Tab-separated table of C-alpha atoms in Angstrom:
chain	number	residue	atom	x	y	z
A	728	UNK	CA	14.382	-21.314	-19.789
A	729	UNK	CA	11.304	-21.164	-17.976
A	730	UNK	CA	10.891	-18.191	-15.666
A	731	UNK	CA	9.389	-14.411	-15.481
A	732	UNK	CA	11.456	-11.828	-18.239
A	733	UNK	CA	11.138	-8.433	-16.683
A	734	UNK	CA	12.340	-4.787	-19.024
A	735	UNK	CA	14.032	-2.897	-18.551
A	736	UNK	CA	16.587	-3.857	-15.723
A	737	UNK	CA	17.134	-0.099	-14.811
A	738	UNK	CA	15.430	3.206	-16.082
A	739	UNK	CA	16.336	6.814	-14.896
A	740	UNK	CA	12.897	8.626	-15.566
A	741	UNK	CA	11.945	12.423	-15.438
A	742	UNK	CA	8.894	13.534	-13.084
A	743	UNK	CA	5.686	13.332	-15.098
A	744	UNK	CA	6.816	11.069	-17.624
A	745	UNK	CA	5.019	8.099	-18.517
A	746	UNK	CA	6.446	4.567	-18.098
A	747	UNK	CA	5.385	1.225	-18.346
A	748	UNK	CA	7.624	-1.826	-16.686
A	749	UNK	CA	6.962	-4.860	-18.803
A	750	UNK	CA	6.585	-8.179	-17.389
A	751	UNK	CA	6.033	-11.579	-19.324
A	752	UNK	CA	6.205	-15.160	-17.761
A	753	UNK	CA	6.278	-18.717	-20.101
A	754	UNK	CA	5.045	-20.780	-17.411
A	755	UNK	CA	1.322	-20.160	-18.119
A	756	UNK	CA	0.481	-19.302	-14.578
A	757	UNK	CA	-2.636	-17.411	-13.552
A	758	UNK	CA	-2.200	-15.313	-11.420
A	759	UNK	CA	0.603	-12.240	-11.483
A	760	UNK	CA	1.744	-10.016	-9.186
A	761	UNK	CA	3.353	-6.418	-8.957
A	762	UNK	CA	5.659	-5.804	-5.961
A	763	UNK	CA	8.311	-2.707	-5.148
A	764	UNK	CA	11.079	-3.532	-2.919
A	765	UNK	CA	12.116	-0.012	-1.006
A	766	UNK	CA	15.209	-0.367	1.866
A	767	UNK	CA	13.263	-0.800	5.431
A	768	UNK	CA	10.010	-1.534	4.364
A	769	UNK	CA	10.353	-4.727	2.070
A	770	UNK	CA	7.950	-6.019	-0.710
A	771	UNK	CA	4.672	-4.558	-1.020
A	772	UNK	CA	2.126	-5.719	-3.313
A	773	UNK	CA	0.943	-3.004	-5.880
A	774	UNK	CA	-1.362	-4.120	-7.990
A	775	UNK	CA	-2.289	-7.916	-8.918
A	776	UNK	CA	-4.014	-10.244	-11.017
A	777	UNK	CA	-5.822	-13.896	-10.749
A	778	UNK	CA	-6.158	-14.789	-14.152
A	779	UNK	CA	-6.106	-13.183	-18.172
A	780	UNK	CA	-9.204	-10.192	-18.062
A	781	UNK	CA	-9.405	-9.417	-14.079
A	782	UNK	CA	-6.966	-7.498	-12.460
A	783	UNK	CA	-7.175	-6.118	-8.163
A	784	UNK	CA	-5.405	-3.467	-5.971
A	785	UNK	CA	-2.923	-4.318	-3.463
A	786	UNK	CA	-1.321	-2.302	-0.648
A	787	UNK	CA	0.260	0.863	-2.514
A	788	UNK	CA	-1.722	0.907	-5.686
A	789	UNK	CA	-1.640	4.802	-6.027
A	790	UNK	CA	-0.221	6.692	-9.170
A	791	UNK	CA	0.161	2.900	-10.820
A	792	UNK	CA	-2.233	1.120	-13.310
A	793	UNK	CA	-1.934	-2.801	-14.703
A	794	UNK	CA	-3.322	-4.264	-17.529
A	795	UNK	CA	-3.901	-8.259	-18.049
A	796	UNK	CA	-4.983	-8.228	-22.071
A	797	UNK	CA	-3.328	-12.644	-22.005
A	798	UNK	CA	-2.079	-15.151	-19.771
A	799	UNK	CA	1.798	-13.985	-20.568
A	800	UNK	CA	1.662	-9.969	-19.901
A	801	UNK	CA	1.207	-8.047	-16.981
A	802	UNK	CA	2.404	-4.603	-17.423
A	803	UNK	CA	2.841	-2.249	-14.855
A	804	UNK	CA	2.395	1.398	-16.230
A	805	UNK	CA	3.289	4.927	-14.479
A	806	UNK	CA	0.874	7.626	-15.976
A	807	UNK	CA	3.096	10.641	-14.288
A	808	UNK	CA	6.338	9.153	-12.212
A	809	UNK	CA	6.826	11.132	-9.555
A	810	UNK	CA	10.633	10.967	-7.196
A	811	UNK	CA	8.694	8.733	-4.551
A	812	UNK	CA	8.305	6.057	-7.002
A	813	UNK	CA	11.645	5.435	-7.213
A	814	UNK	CA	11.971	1.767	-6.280
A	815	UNK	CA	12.731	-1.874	-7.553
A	816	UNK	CA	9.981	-3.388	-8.947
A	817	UNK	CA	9.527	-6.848	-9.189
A	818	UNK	CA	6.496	-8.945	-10.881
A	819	UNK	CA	5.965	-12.493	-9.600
A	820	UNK	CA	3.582	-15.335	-10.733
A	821	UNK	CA	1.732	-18.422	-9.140
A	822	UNK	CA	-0.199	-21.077	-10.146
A	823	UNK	CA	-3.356	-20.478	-7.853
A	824	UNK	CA	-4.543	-23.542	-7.997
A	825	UNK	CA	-3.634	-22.960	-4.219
A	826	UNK	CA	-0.696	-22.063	-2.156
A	827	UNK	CA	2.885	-23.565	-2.986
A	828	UNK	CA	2.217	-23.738	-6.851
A	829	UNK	CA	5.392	-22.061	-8.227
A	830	UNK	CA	5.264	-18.438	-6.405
A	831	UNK	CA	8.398	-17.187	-8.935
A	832	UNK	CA	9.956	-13.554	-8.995
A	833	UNK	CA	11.758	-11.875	-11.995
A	834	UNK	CA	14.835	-10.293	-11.501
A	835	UNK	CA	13.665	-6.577	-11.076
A	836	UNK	CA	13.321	-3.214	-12.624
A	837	UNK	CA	15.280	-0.319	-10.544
A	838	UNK	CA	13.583	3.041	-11.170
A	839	UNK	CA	14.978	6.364	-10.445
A	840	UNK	CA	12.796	8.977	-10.980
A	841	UNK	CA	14.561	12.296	-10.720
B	991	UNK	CA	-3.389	-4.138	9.460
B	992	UNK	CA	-2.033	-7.169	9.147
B	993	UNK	CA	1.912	-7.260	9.378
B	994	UNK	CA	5.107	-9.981	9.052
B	995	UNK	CA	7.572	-8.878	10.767
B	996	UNK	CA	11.806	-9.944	11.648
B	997	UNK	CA	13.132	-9.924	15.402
B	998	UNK	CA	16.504	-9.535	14.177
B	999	UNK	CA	17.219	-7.459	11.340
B	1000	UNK	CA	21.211	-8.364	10.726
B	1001	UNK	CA	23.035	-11.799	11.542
B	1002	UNK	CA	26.512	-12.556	11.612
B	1003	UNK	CA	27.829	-15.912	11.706
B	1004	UNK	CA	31.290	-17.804	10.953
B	1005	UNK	CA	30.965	-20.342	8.037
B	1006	UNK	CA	30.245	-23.713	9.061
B	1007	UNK	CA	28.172	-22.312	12.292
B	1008	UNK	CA	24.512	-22.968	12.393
B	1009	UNK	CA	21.773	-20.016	11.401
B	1010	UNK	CA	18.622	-19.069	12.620
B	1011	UNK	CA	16.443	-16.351	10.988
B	1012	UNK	CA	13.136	-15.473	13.541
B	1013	UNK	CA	10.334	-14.107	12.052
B	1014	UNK	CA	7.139	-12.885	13.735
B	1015	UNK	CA	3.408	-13.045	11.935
B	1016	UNK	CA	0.259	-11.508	13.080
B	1017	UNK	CA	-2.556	-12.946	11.082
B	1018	UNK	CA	-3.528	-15.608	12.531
B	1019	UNK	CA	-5.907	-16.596	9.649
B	1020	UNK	CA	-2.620	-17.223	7.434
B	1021	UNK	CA	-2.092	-20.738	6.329
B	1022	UNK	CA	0.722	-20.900	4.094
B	1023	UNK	CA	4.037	-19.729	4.854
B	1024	UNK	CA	7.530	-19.193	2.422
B	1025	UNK	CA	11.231	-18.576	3.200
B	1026	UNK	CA	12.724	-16.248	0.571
B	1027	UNK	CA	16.575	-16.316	-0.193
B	1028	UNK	CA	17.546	-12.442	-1.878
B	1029	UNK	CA	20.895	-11.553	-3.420
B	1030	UNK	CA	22.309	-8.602	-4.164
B	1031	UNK	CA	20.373	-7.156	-7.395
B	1032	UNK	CA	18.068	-10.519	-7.860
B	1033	UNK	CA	14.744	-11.160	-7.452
B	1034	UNK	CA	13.524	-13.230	-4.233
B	1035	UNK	CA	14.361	-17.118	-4.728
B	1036	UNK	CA	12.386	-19.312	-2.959
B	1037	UNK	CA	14.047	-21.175	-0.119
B	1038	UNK	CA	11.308	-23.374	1.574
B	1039	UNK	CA	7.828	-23.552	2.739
B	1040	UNK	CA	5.062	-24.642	5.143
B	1041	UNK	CA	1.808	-25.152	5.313
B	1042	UNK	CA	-0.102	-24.419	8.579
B	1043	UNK	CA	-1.714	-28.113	8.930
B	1044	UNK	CA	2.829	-28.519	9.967
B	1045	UNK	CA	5.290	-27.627	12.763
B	1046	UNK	CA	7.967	-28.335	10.900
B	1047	UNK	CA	9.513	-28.623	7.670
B	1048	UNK	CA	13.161	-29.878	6.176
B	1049	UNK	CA	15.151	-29.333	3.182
B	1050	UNK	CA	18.736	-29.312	2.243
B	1051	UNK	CA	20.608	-27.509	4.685
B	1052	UNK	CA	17.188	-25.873	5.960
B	1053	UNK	CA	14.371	-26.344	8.371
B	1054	UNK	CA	11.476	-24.365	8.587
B	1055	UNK	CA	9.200	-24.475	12.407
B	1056	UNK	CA	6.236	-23.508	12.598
B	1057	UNK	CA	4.541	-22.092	15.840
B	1058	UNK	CA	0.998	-21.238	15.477
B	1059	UNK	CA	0.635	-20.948	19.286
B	1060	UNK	CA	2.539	-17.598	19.318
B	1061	UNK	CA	2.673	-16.948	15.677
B	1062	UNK	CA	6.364	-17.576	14.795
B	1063	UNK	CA	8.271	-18.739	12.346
B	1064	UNK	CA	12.028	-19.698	11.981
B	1065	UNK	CA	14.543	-20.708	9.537
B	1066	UNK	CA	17.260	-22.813	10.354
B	1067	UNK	CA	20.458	-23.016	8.068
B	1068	UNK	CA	22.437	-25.592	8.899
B	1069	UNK	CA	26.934	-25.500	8.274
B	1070	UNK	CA	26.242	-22.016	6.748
B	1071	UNK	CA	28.342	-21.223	4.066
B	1072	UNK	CA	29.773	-17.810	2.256
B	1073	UNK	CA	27.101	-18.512	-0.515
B	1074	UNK	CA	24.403	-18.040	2.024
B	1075	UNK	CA	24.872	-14.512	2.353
B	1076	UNK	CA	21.992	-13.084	1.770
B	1077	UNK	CA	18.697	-11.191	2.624
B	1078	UNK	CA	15.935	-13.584	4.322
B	1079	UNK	CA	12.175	-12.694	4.096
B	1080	UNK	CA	9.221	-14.521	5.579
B	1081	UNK	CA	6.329	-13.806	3.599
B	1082	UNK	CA	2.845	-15.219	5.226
B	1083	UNK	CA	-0.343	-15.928	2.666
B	1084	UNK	CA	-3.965	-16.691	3.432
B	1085	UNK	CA	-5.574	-19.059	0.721
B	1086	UNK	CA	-8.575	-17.072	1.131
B	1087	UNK	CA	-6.597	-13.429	0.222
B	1088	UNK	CA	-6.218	-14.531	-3.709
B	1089	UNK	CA	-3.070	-15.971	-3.039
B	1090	UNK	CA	-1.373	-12.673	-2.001
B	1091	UNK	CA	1.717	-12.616	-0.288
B	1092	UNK	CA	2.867	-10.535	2.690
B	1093	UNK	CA	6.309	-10.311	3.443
B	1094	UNK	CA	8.594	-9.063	6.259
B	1095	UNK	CA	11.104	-6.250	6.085
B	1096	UNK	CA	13.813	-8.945	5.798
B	1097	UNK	CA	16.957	-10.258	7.637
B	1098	UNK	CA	20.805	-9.514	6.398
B	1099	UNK	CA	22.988	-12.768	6.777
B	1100	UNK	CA	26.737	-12.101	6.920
B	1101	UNK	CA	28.542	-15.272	7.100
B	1102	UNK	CA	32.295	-14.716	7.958
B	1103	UNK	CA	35.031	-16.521	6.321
C-alpha cells in the first residue's frame, strides 16, 4: 500500500539520549516534511526537504537535525532529547510539482522524553 | 509572523445537522489552501482543498469557501455523521514558500448521537 511508514509508533526516551524517528515514503515524492503536533499549538514544521541531497529549516528546528541521503528516507534525529521535546511527530510528503500534488501524513511517532 | 488561525476551537452538533468549521488566515500572499480531517492517534487525512484563483469548492458531504476579501476560510459538512468526529485544521501554503504548509491550532467536532 502506497503511503508514508513512520518507526517507531511510540518511544519513552531518557534526557540526553540520542534518537532518530525514521520516516520512509513509496510514492517517490520530492519533497518531505517533519512536523510535531503539541495540544494548543498544532503542527509546526521542523525541518524539511525539496528533493534527495538538500534539506531547509522550518519553524522549531532547534535541538533536531534531518538527513535526505535518497528519495525514500527522511530521518529525523535528536542528538540530546531533552523533556520539551516530548511531542508527536509526524513526517509528510508532496509532490512539488506545485500545490495539491499528494500532501500525505504518516501516522505519527509519540515521544516522551522523561 | 505569519499565522492560521480557528474562531471556534470546539463544535458540537447532533448527527444529521449541518457543520461549519471557520478558520481565519493572515498571509495574504497564500494561494493554496487544505482542509485536514484528524482522528484520535492518526496522522492528518486530507479532506479537501482550494486554490486561491476559487471561492468555492465541493466534495462529498463538504464544501470549502473561500474569502480572500477578509481572509477566511470555511468548511462545510453537510448531514454530519458520528464518523465525522474529529479534529479539523486549515493549513494555508504559498507556492512560493517551497511548498510548506502552515496550519491552524485545529477545531474539535463532537457530533451527538
Amino acid at each position: 500500500i502506497a503511503g508514508i511508514t513512520q518507526a517507531p509508533t511510540s518511544q519513552i526516551l531518557a534526557a540526553g539520549r540520542r534518537m532518530t524517528l525514521r520516516c520512509t515514503q513509496d510514492m517517490r515524492h520530492n519533497a518531505m516534511y517533519w512536523y510535531r503536533q503539541d495540544l494548543g499549538l498544532g503542527l509546526r514544521l521542523i525541518h524539511y526537504s525539496n528533493t534527495a541531497g538538500t534539506t531547509g529549516k522550518g519553524e522549531v528546528p532547534d535541538g533536531y537535525s534531518v538527513s535526505r541521503a535518497n528519495t525514500d528516507d527522511f530521518p529525523l534525529t535528536l542528538a540530546s532529547a531533552v523533556p520539551s521535546q516530548t511531542s508527536v511527530y509526524f513526517c509528510a510528503s508532496s509532490d512539488n510539482r506545485g500545490p495539491g500534488y499528494g500532501y500525505t501524513f504518516g501516522s505519527g511517532t509519540r515521544l516522551t522524553v522523561v | 509572523g505569519e499565522s492560521v488561525g480557528l474562531h471556534l476551537p470546539t463544535l458540537s452538533v447532533q448527527e444529521g445537522d449541518n457543520s461549519i468549521i471557520n478558520c481565519a488566515y493572515s498571509n495574504s500572499a497564500s494561494d493554496y489552501f487544505i482542509w485536514y480531517k484528524q482522528e484520535s492517534g492518526k496522522g492528518p487525512q486530507f479532506i479537501i482543498d482550494i486554490r486561491s484563483n476559487m471561492d468555492k469548492r465541493q466534495g462529498q458531504r463538504v464544501t470549502v469557501l473561500l474569502n480572500k476579501t477578509v481572509k477566511h476560510l470555511s468548511l462545510q459538512i453537510a448531514a454530519t455523521q458520528p464518523g465525522d468526529s474529529a479534529v479539523y485544521f486549515c493549513a494555508e501554503m504559498n507556492g512560493g514558500s517551497n511548498y510548506k504548509l502552515t496550519f491552524g491550532k485545529g477545531t474539535l467536532l463532537t457530533v451527538n448521537p
